[in-house]
């Protein structure tokens, strides 16, 4: 499912996460892959709780940073989709998008 | 009815009179024995930096036979036959390759990274990289210019610390790097000096007294060889360095070892280095990293 503004992802629970200088290194013990999240990505990562939508996170950050909300949302969606593509996020699967219509 | 004798017992009964001193490759302790005097002397010379006061847990046996004027070599690790061929050079290089493999595989107690390492005034510089990244050439250049030698292949840590243990194996200089260190050319018998195989150069041939003692990690530089590029050095965030370093772990990391690796990185300055010219690369490391 493509992540949208209403999506409420959260970090995949089994990841090992270490912080250094306000940035994160994330280890997926299953695949062995390790990933770097810069300071901006780390702020967003910490706000991903499975209940707050990406849109709400974008609003909060735009307000705090006095930035353009649409621009912030675009940045956060791009980041979330990148994290998702790397297998770092858990989120609900949109059943309507993957199940064939009934008879 | 056929009876099979224990291969090791057969080897033990043979006159393999040329022996190396016991050696340690991280947690792999071993000795080598052979009935080929020239091969035995060459192996003893190459393995000398790994000599240790240990009771070997394994034995390599190299048996040379001659039939109708043709030599044949069989290489064993304990009772396991690793190689059966007619080339002394192939046997020589395969044995040294296997020592490295066992060093990786048997280091279950300690975390091991694919990395070269050198020291400067008591601190260790890590050069993580896969084969072909240029880490051996770079560490050889740095040692030639005065840094201490820890390893060109595998970094292991004292458990629970950021202290790098020396694994001062002979440096494996690939054919492309030979011209840079021509005066360190190993003196091995002609039959062992294959043009398409690496030189195994003992650290003292790069610089006498080069082998260093255990040292804490102070600097991490990720080298990448790029022919024709410009040699450049740039700082990198520690978190990015940790993620990169995790990719160089020999065995799979769990969260405890990942956390331990974080402690290694936490006290280090971290850089990326693009290496096109060895002189330039060494100068950058010496002047802008470890100085």
CSV table of C-alpha atoms in Angstrom, one decimal:
chain,number,residue,atom,x,y,z
A,1,UNK,CA,0.0,0.0,0.0
A,2,UNK,CA,1.3,3.4,-0.9
A,3,UNK,CA,1.7,5.6,2.1
A,4,UNK,CA,-0.6,8.6,2.1
A,5,UNK,CA,-1.2,11.6,4.4
A,6,UNK,CA,-3.8,9.6,6.4
A,7,UNK,CA,-1.4,6.6,6.9
A,8,UNK,CA,-0.3,5.8,10.4
A,9,UNK,CA,2.9,3.8,10.1
A,10,UNK,CA,5.3,3.0,12.9
A,11,UNK,CA,8.9,1.7,13.0
A,12,UNK,CA,9.1,-2.1,12.5
A,13,UNK,CA,9.2,-3.3,16.1
A,14,UNK,CA,12.1,-5.7,15.8
A,15,UNK,CA,14.6,-3.3,14.5
A,16,UNK,CA,17.7,-2.4,16.6
A,17,UNK,CA,18.1,1.4,16.7
A,18,UNK,CA,21.2,3.3,17.9
A,19,UNK,CA,21.5,7.0,18.2
A,20,UNK,CA,24.7,9.0,17.6
A,21,UNK,CA,24.9,12.8,17.5
A,22,UNK,CA,21.1,13.1,17.0
A,23,UNK,CA,21.0,10.7,14.1
A,24,UNK,CA,20.1,7.1,13.9
A,25,UNK,CA,21.6,3.9,12.7
A,26,UNK,CA,19.0,1.1,12.2
A,27,UNK,CA,19.8,-2.6,12.0
A,28,UNK,CA,17.4,-5.1,10.6
A,29,UNK,CA,18.5,-8.3,12.3
A,30,UNK,CA,16.5,-10.4,9.9
A,31,UNK,CA,18.1,-9.1,6.7
A,32,UNK,CA,21.3,-7.9,8.2
A,33,UNK,CA,20.8,-4.5,6.5
A,34,UNK,CA,21.8,-1.4,8.3
A,35,UNK,CA,20.5,2.1,7.5
A,36,UNK,CA,21.4,5.7,8.4
A,37,UNK,CA,18.7,8.3,9.2
A,38,UNK,CA,19.9,11.9,9.1
A,39,UNK,CA,18.8,14.4,11.7
A,40,UNK,CA,15.6,15.4,9.9
A,41,UNK,CA,14.6,11.7,9.3
A,42,UNK,CA,15.3,11.0,12.9
A,43,UNK,CA,12.8,13.6,14.0
A,44,UNK,CA,10.1,12.1,11.8
A,45,UNK,CA,11.1,8.5,12.9
A,46,UNK,CA,10.5,9.4,16.5
A,47,UNK,CA,7.0,10.7,15.7
A,48,UNK,CA,5.9,7.5,14.0
A,49,UNK,CA,3.8,5.8,16.6
A,50,UNK,CA,1.2,3.9,14.7
A,51,UNK,CA,-1.6,6.3,15.6
A,52,UNK,CA,-0.5,9.7,14.4
A,53,UNK,CA,-0.9,10.2,10.7
A,54,UNK,CA,1.8,11.4,8.4
A,55,UNK,CA,-0.4,14.4,7.7
A,56,UNK,CA,-0.6,15.3,11.3
A,57,UNK,CA,3.2,14.9,11.7
A,58,UNK,CA,3.7,17.2,8.8
A,59,UNK,CA,1.4,19.8,10.3
A,60,UNK,CA,3.2,19.7,13.6
A,61,UNK,CA,6.6,20.0,12.0
A,62,UNK,CA,5.5,22.7,9.6
A,63,UNK,CA,4.1,24.7,12.5
A,64,UNK,CA,7.3,24.2,14.6
A,65,UNK,CA,9.6,25.1,11.7
A,66,UNK,CA,7.4,27.8,10.3
A,67,UNK,CA,7.5,26.1,7.0
A,68,UNK,CA,5.0,25.5,4.2
A,69,UNK,CA,2.7,22.6,5.2
A,70,UNK,CA,2.4,21.2,1.7
A,71,UNK,CA,6.1,21.2,1.2
A,72,UNK,CA,6.7,19.5,4.6
A,73,UNK,CA,4.1,16.8,3.8
A,74,UNK,CA,5.7,16.1,0.4
A,75,UNK,CA,9.1,15.7,2.1
A,76,UNK,CA,7.6,13.4,4.8
A,77,UNK,CA,5.7,11.3,2.3
A,78,UNK,CA,8.9,10.8,0.3
A,79,UNK,CA,10.8,9.9,3.4
A,80,UNK,CA,8.1,7.5,4.7
A,81,UNK,CA,7.9,5.8,1.3
A,82,UNK,CA,11.7,5.4,1.2
A,83,UNK,CA,11.7,3.9,4.7
A,84,UNK,CA,8.8,1.6,3.8
A,85,UNK,CA,10.7,0.5,0.6
A,86,UNK,CA,13.6,-0.4,2.9
A,87,UNK,CA,11.3,-2.6,5.0
A,88,UNK,CA,11.6,-0.3,8.1
A,89,UNK,CA,8.0,0.5,8.6
A,90,UNK,CA,4.9,-1.5,9.8
A,91,UNK,CA,1.5,-0.3,8.7
A,92,UNK,CA,-1.9,-1.6,7.9
A,93,UNK,CA,-2.4,-3.2,4.5
A,94,UNK,CA,-5.2,-1.6,2.5
A,95,UNK,CA,-7.3,-4.7,1.9
A,96,UNK,CA,-9.4,-2.9,-0.7
A,97,UNK,CA,-6.3,-2.4,-2.7
A,98,UNK,CA,-5.1,-6.0,-2.7
A,99,UNK,CA,-8.3,-8.1,-2.6
A,100,UNK,CA,-10.3,-8.7,-5.7
A,101,UNK,CA,-13.9,-7.5,-5.6
A,102,UNK,CA,-16.5,-10.0,-4.4
A,103,UNK,CA,-19.1,-11.5,-6.6
B,1,UNK,CA,35.8,-56.1,3.9
B,2,UNK,CA,37.6,-52.8,3.7
B,3,UNK,CA,39.0,-51.0,6.6
B,4,UNK,CA,39.6,-47.2,6.6
B,5,UNK,CA,42.4,-45.7,8.6
B,6,UNK,CA,41.9,-42.3,10.3
B,7,UNK,CA,43.5,-39.9,7.8
B,8,UNK,CA,45.0,-37.8,10.6
B,9,UNK,CA,46.6,-40.9,12.0
B,10,UNK,CA,48.1,-41.6,8.6
B,11,UNK,CA,49.4,-38.0,8.4
B,12,UNK,CA,50.8,-38.2,11.9
B,13,UNK,CA,52.7,-41.3,10.9
B,14,UNK,CA,54.3,-39.5,7.9
B,15,UNK,CA,57.6,-37.8,8.0
B,16,UNK,CA,56.4,-34.2,7.7
B,17,UNK,CA,59.5,-32.9,9.3
B,18,UNK,CA,59.3,-29.2,8.3
B,19,UNK,CA,57.1,-27.4,10.8
B,20,UNK,CA,56.1,-23.8,11.5
B,21,UNK,CA,55.9,-22.4,15.0
B,22,UNK,CA,52.4,-22.4,16.5
B,23,UNK,CA,50.4,-19.4,15.2
B,24,UNK,CA,47.2,-17.5,16.0
B,25,UNK,CA,44.9,-15.9,13.5
B,26,UNK,CA,42.4,-14.2,15.9
B,27,UNK,CA,40.9,-17.3,17.6
B,28,UNK,CA,42.2,-19.9,15.1
B,29,UNK,CA,45.4,-21.4,16.4
B,30,UNK,CA,47.3,-23.8,14.2
B,31,UNK,CA,50.6,-25.1,13.0
B,32,UNK,CA,51.8,-26.3,9.6
B,33,UNK,CA,53.9,-29.3,8.8
B,34,UNK,CA,55.1,-30.6,5.4
B,35,UNK,CA,57.7,-32.8,3.8
B,36,UNK,CA,58.6,-30.1,1.3
B,37,UNK,CA,61.5,-28.1,2.7
B,38,UNK,CA,61.1,-25.0,0.3
B,39,UNK,CA,57.4,-24.8,0.9
B,40,UNK,CA,57.8,-25.2,4.6
B,41,UNK,CA,60.4,-22.4,4.8
B,42,UNK,CA,58.2,-20.1,2.7
B,43,UNK,CA,55.2,-20.8,4.9
B,44,UNK,CA,57.3,-20.3,8.1
B,45,UNK,CA,58.4,-16.9,6.8
B,46,UNK,CA,55.0,-15.7,5.8
B,47,UNK,CA,53.3,-17.0,9.0
B,48,UNK,CA,56.1,-15.7,11.3
B,49,UNK,CA,54.2,-12.5,12.3
B,50,UNK,CA,51.3,-14.7,13.6
B,51,UNK,CA,53.6,-16.8,15.8
B,52,UNK,CA,52.2,-17.1,19.3
B,53,UNK,CA,52.7,-19.0,22.5
B,54,UNK,CA,49.6,-21.2,22.1
B,55,UNK,CA,48.7,-24.8,21.9
B,56,UNK,CA,47.5,-25.2,18.3
B,57,UNK,CA,43.9,-26.4,18.0
B,58,UNK,CA,44.5,-27.4,14.4
B,59,UNK,CA,47.2,-28.7,12.0
B,60,UNK,CA,47.7,-28.1,8.4
B,61,UNK,CA,49.6,-30.9,6.6
B,62,UNK,CA,51.1,-30.5,3.2
B,63,UNK,CA,52.2,-33.8,1.6
B,64,UNK,CA,54.4,-33.7,-1.5
B,65,UNK,CA,54.6,-36.8,-3.5
B,66,UNK,CA,56.5,-37.4,-6.7
B,67,UNK,CA,55.5,-39.9,-9.3
B,68,UNK,CA,57.2,-40.3,-12.7
B,69,UNK,CA,59.0,-37.1,-12.1
B,70,UNK,CA,55.8,-35.1,-11.4
B,71,UNK,CA,55.2,-33.5,-8.1
B,72,UNK,CA,51.8,-33.6,-6.4
B,73,UNK,CA,50.6,-31.7,-3.4
B,74,UNK,CA,47.9,-32.6,-0.9
B,75,UNK,CA,46.8,-30.1,1.6
B,76,UNK,CA,44.9,-31.1,4.7
B,77,UNK,CA,43.4,-29.2,7.7
B,78,UNK,CA,43.5,-31.8,10.4
B,79,UNK,CA,41.8,-34.8,8.7
B,80,UNK,CA,40.0,-32.8,6.0
B,81,UNK,CA,41.6,-32.8,2.6
B,82,UNK,CA,41.4,-29.2,1.3
B,83,UNK,CA,43.3,-29.5,-2.0
B,84,UNK,CA,45.0,-32.0,-4.3
B,85,UNK,CA,46.9,-30.4,-7.1
B,86,UNK,CA,50.2,-30.3,-8.9
B,87,UNK,CA,51.1,-26.7,-8.2
B,88,UNK,CA,53.2,-25.7,-5.1
B,89,UNK,CA,52.0,-22.1,-5.6
B,90,UNK,CA,48.4,-23.0,-5.6
B,91,UNK,CA,48.9,-25.0,-2.4
B,92,UNK,CA,50.8,-22.2,-0.7
B,93,UNK,CA,48.2,-19.6,-1.5
B,94,UNK,CA,45.3,-21.9,-0.7
B,95,UNK,CA,46.7,-22.6,2.7
B,96,UNK,CA,47.1,-18.9,3.5
B,97,UNK,CA,43.5,-18.2,2.2
B,98,UNK,CA,42.2,-20.9,4.5
B,99,UNK,CA,43.9,-19.4,7.5
B,100,UNK,CA,42.0,-16.2,6.9
B,101,UNK,CA,38.7,-18.1,6.4
B,102,UNK,CA,39.2,-20.0,9.7
B,103,UNK,CA,40.1,-16.7,11.4
B,104,UNK,CA,36.7,-15.4,10.3
B,105,UNK,CA,34.7,-18.5,11.0
B,106,UNK,CA,36.1,-19.4,14.4
B,107,UNK,CA,35.9,-16.0,15.9
B,108,UNK,CA,32.6,-16.7,17.6
B,109,UNK,CA,33.5,-15.0,20.9
B,110,UNK,CA,34.6,-11.7,19.4
B,111,UNK,CA,33.1,-9.4,16.8
B,112,UNK,CA,35.1,-9.3,13.6
B,113,UNK,CA,34.9,-6.7,10.8
B,114,UNK,CA,36.3,-6.8,7.3
B,115,UNK,CA,38.8,-4.0,7.8
B,116,UNK,CA,42.4,-3.1,7.8
B,117,UNK,CA,43.8,-1.2,10.8
B,118,UNK,CA,46.8,0.8,11.7
B,119,UNK,CA,47.9,2.8,14.8
B,120,UNK,CA,49.2,6.3,15.4
B,121,UNK,CA,50.4,7.4,18.8
B,122,UNK,CA,48.4,4.7,20.6
B,123,UNK,CA,45.2,5.1,18.8
B,124,UNK,CA,43.8,2.8,16.1
B,125,UNK,CA,42.6,3.8,12.7
B,126,UNK,CA,40.0,1.4,11.1
B,127,UNK,CA,39.8,1.1,7.3
B,128,UNK,CA,36.7,-1.0,6.7
B,129,UNK,CA,36.2,-2.4,3.2
B,130,UNK,CA,35.4,-5.4,1.1
B,131,UNK,CA,37.9,-7.0,-1.2
B,132,UNK,CA,38.9,-4.5,-3.9
B,133,UNK,CA,38.2,-1.4,-1.8
B,134,UNK,CA,42.0,-0.8,-1.6
B,135,UNK,CA,42.3,-1.2,2.1
B,136,UNK,CA,45.4,-3.4,2.0
B,137,UNK,CA,47.2,-1.0,-0.3
B,138,UNK,CA,46.2,2.0,1.8
B,139,UNK,CA,47.3,0.4,5.1
B,140,UNK,CA,50.6,-0.6,3.5
B,141,UNK,CA,51.1,3.0,2.4
B,142,UNK,CA,50.3,4.3,5.9
B,143,UNK,CA,52.6,1.7,7.6
B,144,UNK,CA,55.4,2.6,5.1
B,145,UNK,CA,54.9,6.3,6.2
B,146,UNK,CA,55.2,5.4,9.9
B,147,UNK,CA,51.9,4.1,11.2
B,148,UNK,CA,51.8,0.9,13.2
B,149,UNK,CA,50.4,-2.2,11.6
B,150,UNK,CA,47.5,-4.2,13.1
B,151,UNK,CA,46.0,-6.0,10.1
B,152,UNK,CA,45.0,-5.7,6.5
B,153,UNK,CA,42.1,-8.0,6.6
B,154,UNK,CA,40.1,-8.6,9.8
B,155,UNK,CA,39.6,-6.4,12.9
B,156,UNK,CA,38.6,-8.1,16.1
B,157,UNK,CA,37.9,-6.4,19.4
B,158,UNK,CA,38.7,-7.3,22.9
B,159,UNK,CA,35.3,-8.3,24.2
B,160,UNK,CA,33.2,-5.4,25.4
B,161,UNK,CA,35.7,-2.8,24.4
B,162,UNK,CA,36.8,-0.7,21.4
B,163,UNK,CA,40.3,-2.2,21.7
B,164,UNK,CA,41.5,-3.6,18.4
B,165,UNK,CA,43.5,-6.8,18.7
B,166,UNK,CA,46.5,-7.2,16.4
B,167,UNK,CA,46.1,-9.7,13.6
B,168,UNK,CA,49.4,-8.9,11.9
B,169,UNK,CA,49.2,-11.3,9.0
B,170,UNK,CA,51.3,-10.8,5.9
B,171,UNK,CA,49.8,-8.2,3.7
B,172,UNK,CA,48.1,-9.6,0.6
B,173,UNK,CA,49.2,-7.2,-2.1
B,174,UNK,CA,47.3,-7.8,-5.3
B,175,UNK,CA,49.2,-7.7,-8.6
B,176,UNK,CA,47.9,-4.2,-9.3
B,177,UNK,CA,49.5,-2.9,-6.1
B,178,UNK,CA,52.9,-4.5,-6.5
B,179,UNK,CA,54.5,-1.7,-8.4
B,180,UNK,CA,53.9,0.6,-5.4
B,181,UNK,CA,55.8,-1.7,-3.1
B,182,UNK,CA,58.3,-3.3,-5.4
B,183,UNK,CA,61.1,-3.1,-2.8
B,184,UNK,CA,59.0,-5.3,-0.4
B,185,UNK,CA,58.8,-8.1,-2.9
B,186,UNK,CA,58.9,-11.4,-0.9
B,187,UNK,CA,61.7,-13.7,-1.5
B,188,UNK,CA,59.9,-17.0,-2.2
B,189,UNK,CA,61.0,-19.9,-4.4
B,190,UNK,CA,60.3,-19.4,-8.0
B,191,UNK,CA,57.6,-22.1,-8.0
B,192,UNK,CA,55.6,-20.2,-5.4
B,193,UNK,CA,55.8,-16.8,-7.1
B,194,UNK,CA,52.8,-16.9,-9.5
B,195,UNK,CA,52.3,-13.6,-11.3
B,196,UNK,CA,48.5,-13.7,-11.0
B,197,UNK,CA,48.4,-14.3,-7.2
B,198,UNK,CA,49.0,-11.8,-4.4
B,199,UNK,CA,52.3,-11.2,-2.8
B,200,UNK,CA,52.2,-12.1,0.9
B,201,UNK,CA,54.4,-9.4,2.4
B,202,UNK,CA,55.3,-9.6,6.0
B,203,UNK,CA,54.9,-6.2,7.8
B,204,UNK,CA,58.6,-5.9,8.6
B,205,UNK,CA,59.2,-5.8,4.9
B,206,UNK,CA,57.1,-2.7,4.6
B,207,UNK,CA,58.8,-1.1,7.6
B,208,UNK,CA,60.9,-2.9,10.2
B,209,UNK,CA,59.2,-3.0,13.6
B,210,UNK,CA,55.8,-2.1,12.1
B,211,UNK,CA,53.6,-4.4,14.1
B,212,UNK,CA,51.7,-2.5,16.8
B,213,UNK,CA,50.1,-3.5,20.0
B,214,UNK,CA,46.4,-3.5,21.0
B,215,UNK,CA,44.9,0.0,20.6
B,216,UNK,CA,41.6,1.8,21.0
B,217,UNK,CA,39.7,3.0,18.0
B,218,UNK,CA,40.1,6.7,17.5
B,219,UNK,CA,39.5,7.1,13.7
B,220,UNK,CA,37.4,5.3,11.1
B,221,UNK,CA,38.0,5.9,7.4
B,222,UNK,CA,35.9,4.2,4.7
B,223,UNK,CA,38.1,3.9,1.7
B,224,UNK,CA,36.9,3.4,-1.9
B,225,UNK,CA,39.3,2.9,-4.7
B,226,UNK,CA,38.3,4.9,-7.8
B,227,UNK,CA,40.7,4.7,-10.7
B,228,UNK,CA,41.0,8.1,-12.5
B,229,UNK,CA,39.0,10.0,-9.9
B,230,UNK,CA,40.3,12.7,-7.6
B,231,UNK,CA,41.5,11.6,-4.1
B,232,UNK,CA,39.1,13.2,-1.6
B,233,UNK,CA,38.4,13.0,2.1
B,234,UNK,CA,35.2,14.1,3.7
B,235,UNK,CA,33.8,13.8,7.2
B,236,UNK,CA,30.8,11.5,7.7
B,237,UNK,CA,28.2,11.4,10.5
B,238,UNK,CA,28.9,8.8,13.1
B,239,UNK,CA,25.5,7.2,12.6
B,240,UNK,CA,26.2,6.8,8.9
B,241,UNK,CA,29.5,5.3,9.8
B,242,UNK,CA,27.9,2.9,12.2
B,243,UNK,CA,25.4,1.8,9.5
B,244,UNK,CA,28.3,1.3,7.1
B,245,UNK,CA,30.4,-0.5,9.6
B,246,UNK,CA,27.6,-2.9,10.4
B,247,UNK,CA,27.7,-3.9,6.7
B,248,UNK,CA,31.3,-5.0,7.2
B,249,UNK,CA,30.6,-7.4,10.1
B,250,UNK,CA,31.9,-10.9,9.2
B,251,UNK,CA,29.0,-12.7,11.0
B,252,UNK,CA,25.5,-11.5,11.4
B,253,UNK,CA,25.0,-8.8,14.0
B,254,UNK,CA,22.4,-9.0,16.7
B,255,UNK,CA,21.3,-5.9,18.7
B,256,UNK,CA,23.8,-6.5,21.4
B,257,UNK,CA,26.7,-6.5,19.0
B,258,UNK,CA,25.2,-3.6,17.1
B,259,UNK,CA,25.1,-1.7,20.4
B,260,UNK,CA,28.8,-2.7,21.1
B,261,UNK,CA,29.7,-1.4,17.6
B,262,UNK,CA,28.0,1.9,18.5
B,263,UNK,CA,30.4,2.2,21.4
B,264,UNK,CA,33.3,1.7,19.0
B,265,UNK,CA,32.0,4.4,16.7
B,266,UNK,CA,31.0,6.8,19.5
B,267,UNK,CA,34.6,7.6,20.4
B,268,UNK,CA,35.9,7.9,16.8
B,269,UNK,CA,36.0,10.5,14.1
B,270,UNK,CA,34.6,9.2,10.9
B,271,UNK,CA,35.5,10.0,7.2
B,272,UNK,CA,35.0,8.7,3.7
B,273,UNK,CA,38.0,8.5,1.5
B,274,UNK,CA,38.0,8.2,-2.3
B,275,UNK,CA,41.4,6.8,-3.3
B,276,UNK,CA,42.8,7.4,-6.7
B,277,UNK,CA,46.4,8.1,-5.7
B,278,UNK,CA,48.1,6.4,-2.8
B,279,UNK,CA,50.5,9.3,-1.9
B,280,UNK,CA,47.6,11.8,-1.8
B,281,UNK,CA,45.4,9.4,0.2
B,282,UNK,CA,48.1,8.8,2.8
B,283,UNK,CA,48.8,12.5,3.1
B,284,UNK,CA,45.2,13.2,3.7
B,285,UNK,CA,44.9,10.6,6.4
B,286,UNK,CA,48.1,11.6,8.1
B,287,UNK,CA,47.4,15.4,8.0
B,288,UNK,CA,43.7,15.6,8.3
B,289,UNK,CA,42.6,12.5,10.2
B,290,UNK,CA,45.2,11.3,12.7
B,291,UNK,CA,47.2,14.4,13.2
